[in-house]
């Protein structure tokens, strides 16, 4: 089982003060990795460090807006100086804006593309040179059901996550010869702050219509938990996946395989 060990490896998980990023970082640490994370402001980073400490994890936290290329270049230089070369990058930071497309401003569209697609490009560009020098690297991009499917109000997010799927395949194609594997994880519907609005209960305790919809579309009959993504992340971060490249691993309880429970 040593092939799943991350002992001696440094993992950088973006936007990992809480949510999916935090859960993935916990799992990578359990497999032996040193955890480095960033978030968009010091308050979140401080809260994140405390949350990791409560899990018995000494994590290295940095403030960095992943859309700011200069800030990212400085971040990677600082991490390399203070912690070491990044062996595993998890591009997790992301936002969503649920607005009907024809009502969405171009500015809002661009903001989602910036965080969910441009930033993974910026982050990968920043870590790949040192991975090449080191002779190995793992990049895991957090994609989505919306890398494959569309739905009302998420046009920018789907465009970004569809693009992120192809960026994943292109990084795999361009840098595979340097023993760098770039893969994606496509979570289904996961119970995090990002999807909280879709799970809000009515005053009478009734389920949000979208909540009921997702339960009918998921063979597992439940929303995913962020911890459901930990094992797949360890696999893609470890030597166990050294010949897996350009693959999007959907961790969705079966949504993409299922037509949906008949009414
Ligand atoms: P979340 O709860 O909203 O957490 C996202 C994290 O990213 C937050 O810590 C956020 O900080 C941070 N972030 C946002 N913009 C950033 C920036 N410019 N620079 C640095 N950090 C930034 O989301 P989540 O549900 O954990 O999702 C994490 C990833 O999984 C996202 O890429 C999302 O698209 C993807 N995903 C989520 C689901 C789901 O069902 N939840 C399913 C599929 C894919 P702030 O708190 O300051 O915004
Ligand atoms: C939405 C949800 C989804 C999830 C996730 C599904 O509004 O449909 O937010 O987009 O976040 O991406 O995989």
GROMACS .gro file of C-alpha atoms and ligand atoms in nm:
model
  324
    1UNK     CA    1   0.000   0.000   0.000
    2UNK     CA    2   0.307   0.230  -0.006
    3UNK     CA    3   0.193   0.340  -0.354
    4UNK     CA    4  -0.077   0.546  -0.183
    5UNK     CA    5   0.171   0.703   0.061
    6UNK     CA    6   0.233   1.079   0.036
    7UNK     CA    7   0.514   1.079   0.293
    8UNK     CA    8   0.768   1.350   0.215
    9UNK     CA    9   0.536   1.524  -0.032
   10UNK     CA   10   0.421   1.888  -0.012
   11UNK     CA   11   0.061   1.951  -0.118
   12UNK     CA   12  -0.077   2.297  -0.199
   13UNK     CA   13  -0.457   2.313  -0.191
   14UNK     CA   14  -0.609   2.642  -0.302
   15UNK     CA   15  -0.910   2.793  -0.124
   16UNK     CA   16  -0.883   2.529   0.148
   17UNK     CA   17  -0.988   2.705   0.470
   18UNK     CA   18  -1.307   2.500   0.463
   19UNK     CA   19  -1.533   2.302   0.229
   20UNK     CA   20  -1.405   2.056  -0.028
   21UNK     CA   21  -1.050   2.194  -0.020
   22UNK     CA   22  -1.027   2.145   0.355
   23UNK     CA   23  -1.157   1.787   0.329
   24UNK     CA   24  -0.913   1.702   0.051
   25UNK     CA   25  -0.624   1.855   0.249
   26UNK     CA   26  -0.716   1.645   0.556
   27UNK     CA   27  -0.706   1.328   0.347
   28UNK     CA   28  -0.374   1.419   0.183
   29UNK     CA   29  -0.228   1.483   0.530
   30UNK     CA   30  -0.358   1.147   0.655
   31UNK     CA   31  -0.163   0.988   0.368
   32UNK     CA   32   0.151   1.170   0.483
   33UNK     CA   33   0.161   1.499   0.293
   34UNK     CA   34   0.263   1.836   0.436
   35UNK     CA   35  -0.033   2.071   0.383
   36UNK     CA   36  -0.001   2.420   0.241
   37UNK     CA   37  -0.313   2.621   0.161
   38UNK     CA   38  -0.415   2.969   0.063
   39UNK     CA   39  -0.730   3.170   0.090
   40UNK     CA   40  -0.839   3.508  -0.017
   41UNK     CA   41  -0.792   3.697   0.312
   42UNK     CA   42  -0.604   3.668   0.643
   43UNK     CA   43  -0.922   3.608   0.846
   44UNK     CA   44  -1.002   3.297   0.640
   45UNK     CA   45  -0.641   3.179   0.655
   46UNK     CA   46  -0.632   3.222   1.033
   47UNK     CA   47  -0.962   3.034   1.068
   48UNK     CA   48  -0.826   2.767   0.839
   49UNK     CA   49  -0.505   2.723   1.040
   50UNK     CA   50  -0.716   2.685   1.356
   51UNK     CA   51  -0.943   2.431   1.188
   52UNK     CA   52  -0.641   2.229   1.074
   53UNK     CA   53  -0.493   2.247   1.425
   54UNK     CA   54  -0.820   2.106   1.563
   55UNK     CA   55  -0.761   1.811   1.329
   56UNK     CA   56  -0.405   1.774   1.457
   57UNK     CA   57  -0.262   1.918   1.135
   58UNK     CA   58   0.014   2.184   1.127
   59UNK     CA   59  -0.080   2.349   0.800
   60UNK     CA   60   0.104   2.635   0.631
   61UNK     CA   61  -0.145   2.907   0.536
   62UNK     CA   62  -0.094   3.201   0.302
   63UNK     CA   63  -0.312   3.487   0.180
   64UNK     CA   64  -0.331   3.489  -0.196
   65UNK     CA   65  -0.595   3.571  -0.457
   66UNK     CA   66  -0.542   3.292  -0.710
   67UNK     CA   67  -0.653   3.520  -0.995
   68UNK     CA   68  -0.358   3.756  -0.937
   69UNK     CA   69  -0.061   3.617  -1.132
   70UNK     CA   70   0.197   3.838  -0.956
   71UNK     CA   71   0.061   3.734  -0.616
   72UNK     CA   72   0.071   3.367  -0.719
   73UNK     CA   73   0.431   3.395  -0.841
   74UNK     CA   74   0.526   3.548  -0.504
   75UNK     CA   75   0.324   3.282  -0.319
   76UNK     CA   76   0.504   2.992  -0.488
   77UNK     CA   77   0.846   3.154  -0.428
   78UNK     CA   78   0.757   3.202  -0.059
   79UNK     CA   79   0.633   2.842  -0.024
   80UNK     CA   80   0.949   2.708  -0.190
   81UNK     CA   81   1.161   2.914   0.050
   82UNK     CA   82   0.964   2.843   0.370
   83UNK     CA   83   0.826   2.492   0.310
   84UNK     CA   84   0.971   2.340  -0.005
   85UNK     CA   85   0.886   2.262  -0.366
   86UNK     CA   86   0.519   2.184  -0.430
   87UNK     CA   87   0.479   1.818  -0.531
   88UNK     CA   88   0.098   1.819  -0.546
   89UNK     CA   89  -0.123   2.110  -0.654
   90UNK     CA   90  -0.498   2.090  -0.599
   91UNK     CA   91  -0.679   2.369  -0.786
   92UNK     CA   92  -0.983   2.383  -0.560
   93UNK     CA   93  -1.062   2.755  -0.514
   94UNK     CA   94  -1.380   2.841  -0.697
   95UNK     CA   95  -1.689   3.056  -0.707
   96UNK     CA   96  -2.032   3.030  -0.865
   97UNK     CA   97  -2.288   3.294  -0.959
   98UNK     CA   98  -2.637   3.157  -1.024
   99UNK     CA   99  -2.791   3.412  -1.263
  100UNK     CA  100  -3.002   3.351  -1.579
  101UNK     CA  101  -2.756   3.403  -1.865
  102UNK     CA  102  -2.936   3.688  -2.038
  103UNK     CA  103  -2.952   3.872  -1.704
  104UNK     CA  104  -2.584   3.813  -1.624
  105UNK     CA  105  -2.340   4.099  -1.674
  106UNK     CA  106  -2.025   4.034  -1.874
  107UNK     CA  107  -1.834   4.143  -1.563
  108UNK     CA  108  -1.995   3.871  -1.351
  109UNK     CA  109  -1.935   3.615  -1.626
  110UNK     CA  110  -1.568   3.715  -1.641
  111UNK     CA  111  -1.532   3.696  -1.260
  112UNK     CA  112  -1.643   3.331  -1.257
  113UNK     CA  113  -1.417   3.245  -1.551
  114UNK     CA  114  -1.131   3.425  -1.375
  115UNK     CA  115  -1.147   3.223  -1.054
  116UNK     CA  116  -1.265   2.887  -1.193
  117UNK     CA  117  -1.055   2.868  -1.512
  118UNK     CA  118  -0.791   3.141  -1.539
  119UNK     CA  119  -0.667   3.081  -1.182
  120UNK     CA  120  -0.603   2.705  -1.229
  121UNK     CA  121  -0.398   2.802  -1.539
  122UNK     CA  122  -0.202   3.061  -1.337
  123UNK     CA  123  -0.144   2.817  -1.048
  124UNK     CA  124  -0.034   2.530  -1.274
  125UNK     CA  125   0.196   2.760  -1.473
  126UNK     CA  126   0.359   2.866  -1.145
  127UNK     CA  127   0.430   2.516  -1.009
  128UNK     CA  128   0.517   2.317  -1.323
  129UNK     CA  129   0.875   2.452  -1.373
  130UNK     CA  130   0.985   2.324  -1.029
  131UNK     CA  131   0.799   1.996  -1.085
  132UNK     CA  132   0.996   1.950  -1.409
  133UNK     CA  133   1.324   2.015  -1.224
  134UNK     CA  134   1.222   1.772  -0.949
  135UNK     CA  135   1.125   1.505  -1.202
  136UNK     CA  136   0.767   1.455  -1.090
  137UNK     CA  137   0.445   1.636  -1.005
  138UNK     CA  138   0.072   1.593  -0.955
  139UNK     CA  139  -0.193   1.847  -1.050
  140UNK     CA  140  -0.556   1.785  -0.955
  141UNK     CA  141  -0.818   2.026  -1.092
  142UNK     CA  142  -1.154   2.031  -0.916
  143UNK     CA  143  -1.404   2.013  -1.200
  144UNK     CA  144  -1.779   1.957  -1.168
  145UNK     CA  145  -2.093   1.791  -1.301
  146UNK     CA  146  -2.098   2.111  -1.502
  147UNK     CA  147  -1.785   1.997  -1.681
  148UNK     CA  148  -2.029   1.761  -1.860
  149UNK     CA  149  -2.381   1.899  -1.809
  150UNK     CA  150  -2.554   2.237  -1.821
  151UNK     CA  151  -2.843   2.373  -1.626
  152UNK     CA  152  -3.031   2.698  -1.584
  153UNK     CA  153  -2.846   2.994  -1.425
  154UNK     CA  154  -2.493   2.849  -1.424
  155UNK     CA  155  -2.367   2.943  -1.773
  156UNK     CA  156  -2.041   3.103  -1.655
  157UNK     CA  157  -1.967   2.822  -1.412
  158UNK     CA  158  -2.036   2.550  -1.670
  159UNK     CA  159  -1.822   2.729  -1.928
  160UNK     CA  160  -1.540   2.755  -1.675
  161UNK     CA  161  -1.565   2.395  -1.555
  162UNK     CA  162  -1.592   2.267  -1.911
  163UNK     CA  163  -1.281   2.464  -1.993
  164UNK     CA  164  -1.110   2.332  -1.682
  165UNK     CA  165  -1.175   1.975  -1.805
  166UNK     CA  166  -0.994   2.056  -2.131
  167UNK     CA  167  -0.716   2.250  -1.954
  168UNK     CA  168  -0.663   1.934  -1.745
  169UNK     CA  169  -0.630   1.724  -2.061
  170UNK     CA  170  -0.396   1.976  -2.220
  171UNK     CA  171  -0.162   1.999  -1.920
  172UNK     CA  172  -0.156   1.617  -1.918
  173UNK     CA  173  -0.070   1.619  -2.289
  174UNK     CA  174   0.196   1.890  -2.274
  175UNK     CA  175   0.379   1.788  -1.953
  176UNK     CA  176   0.325   1.414  -1.923
  177UNK     CA  177   0.675   1.355  -2.061
  178UNK     CA  178   0.818   1.518  -1.745
  179UNK     CA  179   0.642   1.265  -1.521
  180UNK     CA  180   0.376   1.519  -1.432
  181UNK     CA  181   0.024   1.379  -1.411
  182UNK     CA  182  -0.267   1.624  -1.437
  183UNK     CA  183  -0.612   1.487  -1.364
  184UNK     CA  184  -0.948   1.621  -1.249
  185UNK     CA  185  -1.195   1.533  -0.980
  186UNK     CA  186  -1.557   1.600  -1.076
  187UNK     CA  187  -1.760   1.614  -0.755
  188UNK     CA  188  -2.134   1.557  -0.773
  189UNK     CA  189  -2.357   1.766  -0.549
  190UNK     CA  190  -2.169   1.812  -0.222
  191UNK     CA  191  -2.304   1.967   0.099
  192UNK     CA  192  -2.080   2.272   0.141
  193UNK     CA  193  -2.140   2.647   0.183
  194UNK     CA  194  -2.138   2.678  -0.196
  195UNK     CA  195  -2.450   2.461  -0.230
  196UNK     CA  196  -2.618   2.570   0.093
  197UNK     CA  197  -2.872   2.788  -0.096
  198UNK     CA  198  -2.983   2.477  -0.288
  199UNK     CA  199  -3.052   2.284   0.034
  200UNK     CA  200  -3.233   2.548   0.238
  201UNK     CA  201  -3.539   2.407   0.416
  202UNK     CA  202  -3.878   2.578   0.395
  203UNK     CA  203  -4.031   2.733   0.704
  204UNK     CA  204  -4.239   2.416   0.735
  205UNK     CA  205  -3.921   2.206   0.721
  206UNK     CA  206  -3.990   2.099   0.362
  207UNK     CA  207  -3.698   2.029   0.133
  208UNK     CA  208  -3.585   2.290  -0.126
  209UNK     CA  209  -3.715   2.171  -0.464
  210UNK     CA  210  -3.358   2.149  -0.594
  211UNK     CA  211  -3.262   1.936  -0.295
  212UNK     CA  212  -3.539   1.687  -0.380
  213UNK     CA  213  -3.436   1.703  -0.747
  214UNK     CA  214  -3.077   1.611  -0.672
  215UNK     CA  215  -3.181   1.325  -0.446
  216UNK     CA  216  -3.391   1.189  -0.736
  217UNK     CA  217  -3.094   1.219  -0.974
  218UNK     CA  218  -2.842   1.054  -0.743
  219UNK     CA  219  -2.849   0.672  -0.719
  220UNK     CA  220  -2.681   0.703  -0.378
  221UNK     CA  221  -2.994   0.895  -0.274
  222UNK     CA  222  -2.793   1.152  -0.083
  223UNK     CA  223  -2.584   1.465  -0.125
  224UNK     CA  224  -2.213   1.401  -0.115
  225UNK     CA  225  -2.004   1.498   0.184
  226UNK     CA  226  -1.673   1.681   0.129
  227UNK     CA  227  -1.496   1.385   0.292
  228UNK     CA  228  -1.622   1.161   0.008
  229UNK     CA  229  -1.359   1.332  -0.210
  230UNK     CA  230  -1.061   1.254   0.016
  231UNK     CA  231  -0.988   0.901  -0.107
  232UNK     CA  232  -1.007   0.990  -0.479
  233UNK     CA  233  -0.775   1.285  -0.411
  234UNK     CA  234  -0.519   1.063  -0.234
  235UNK     CA  235  -0.529   0.823  -0.529
  236UNK     CA  236  -0.467   1.098  -0.785
  237UNK     CA  237  -0.198   1.259  -0.566
  238UNK     CA  238  -0.006   0.933  -0.514
  239UNK     CA  239   0.220   0.698  -0.708
  240UNK     CA  240  -0.084   0.471  -0.744
  241UNK     CA  241  -0.197   0.695  -1.032
  242UNK     CA  242   0.138   0.749  -1.208
  243UNK     CA  243  -0.005   0.614  -1.536
  244UNK     CA  244  -0.336   0.798  -1.504
  245UNK     CA  245  -0.319   1.128  -1.694
  246UNK     CA  246  -0.579   1.363  -1.837
  247UNK     CA  247  -0.860   1.178  -1.661
  248UNK     CA  248  -1.159   1.336  -1.490
  249UNK     CA  249  -1.261   1.114  -1.197
  250UNK     CA  250  -1.629   1.180  -1.125
  251UNK     CA  251  -1.716   1.137  -0.760
  252UNK     CA  252  -2.089   1.192  -0.793
  253UNK     CA  253  -2.273   0.900  -0.632
  254UNK     CA  254  -2.369   0.790  -0.985
  255UNK     CA  255  -2.544   1.106  -1.111
  256UNK     CA  256  -2.380   1.096  -1.455
  257UNK     CA  257  -2.481   0.730  -1.498
  258UNK     CA  258  -2.846   0.772  -1.399
  259UNK     CA  259  -3.153   0.901  -1.588
  260UNK     CA  260  -3.317   0.978  -1.253
  261UNK     CA  261  -3.580   0.816  -1.033
  262UNK     CA  262  -3.919   0.810  -1.205
  263UNK     CA  263  -4.171   1.038  -1.029
  264LIG     P1  264  -1.678   2.696  -0.118
  264LIG     O1  265  -1.737   2.637   0.005
  264LIG     O2  266  -1.741   2.819  -0.177
  264LIG     O3  267  -1.521   2.722  -0.096
  264LIG     C1  268  -1.448   2.778  -0.201
  264LIG     C2  269  -1.318   2.829  -0.141
  264LIG     O4  270  -1.241   2.896  -0.243
  264LIG     C3  271  -1.344   2.932  -0.031
  264LIG     O5  272  -1.252   2.917   0.074
  264LIG     C4  273  -1.321   3.061  -0.105
  264LIG     O6  274  -1.288   3.169  -0.022
  264LIG     C5  275  -1.204   3.024  -0.193
  264LIG     N1  276  -1.184   3.122  -0.299
  264LIG     C6  277  -1.278   3.178  -0.378
  264LIG     N2  278  -1.221   3.266  -0.461
  264LIG     C7  279  -1.088   3.266  -0.435
  264LIG     C8  280  -0.975   3.337  -0.487
  264LIG     N3  281  -0.989   3.427  -0.584
  264LIG     N4  282  -0.853   3.313  -0.434
  264LIG     C9  283  -0.838   3.224  -0.333
  264LIG     N5  284  -0.941   3.152  -0.278
  264LIG    C10  285  -1.064   3.175  -0.330
  264LIG     O7  286  -1.680   2.588  -0.234
  264LIG     P2  287  -1.677   2.429  -0.227
  264LIG     O8  288  -1.816   2.378  -0.234
  264LIG     O9  289  -1.585   2.385  -0.117
  264LIG    O10  290  -1.609   2.401  -0.369
  264LIG    C11  291  -1.469   2.393  -0.382
  264LIG    C12  292  -1.444   2.361  -0.528
  264LIG    O11  293  -1.523   2.247  -0.565
  264LIG    C13  294  -1.486   2.474  -0.623
  264LIG    O12  295  -1.397   2.478  -0.731
  264LIG    C14  296  -1.624   2.428  -0.672
  264LIG    O13  297  -1.654   2.482  -0.799
  264LIG    C15  298  -1.603   2.281  -0.680
  264LIG     N6  299  -1.724   2.198  -0.673
  264LIG    C16  300  -1.811   2.211  -0.570
  264LIG    C17  301  -1.922   2.123  -0.567
  264LIG    C18  302  -2.025   2.128  -0.458
  264LIG    O14  303  -2.131   2.065  -0.475
  264LIG     N7  304  -2.000   2.195  -0.346
  264LIG    C19  305  -1.940   2.028  -0.666
  264LIG    C20  306  -1.849   2.024  -0.773
  264LIG    C21  307  -1.740   2.109  -0.774
  264LIG     P3  308  -1.409   3.271   0.014
  264LIG    O15  309  -1.482   3.208   0.127
  264LIG    O16  310  -1.343   3.401   0.050
  264LIG    O17  311  -1.495   3.285  -0.111
  265LIG     C1  312  -2.535   2.421  -0.900
  265LIG     C2  313  -2.433   2.363  -0.807
  265LIG     C3  314  -2.335   2.278  -0.885
  265LIG     C4  315  -2.233   2.223  -0.789
  265LIG     C5  316  -2.134   2.136  -0.858
  265LIG     C6  317  -2.198   2.016  -0.920
  265LIG     O1  318  -2.574   2.536  -0.879
  265LIG     O2  319  -2.575   2.347  -0.991
  265LIG     O3  320  -2.365   2.465  -0.738
  265LIG     O4  321  -2.275   2.354  -0.984
  265LIG     O5  322  -2.163   2.326  -0.728
  265LIG     O6  323  -2.057   2.205  -0.948
  265LIG     O7  324  -2.093   1.931  -0.963
   0.00000   0.00000   0.00000
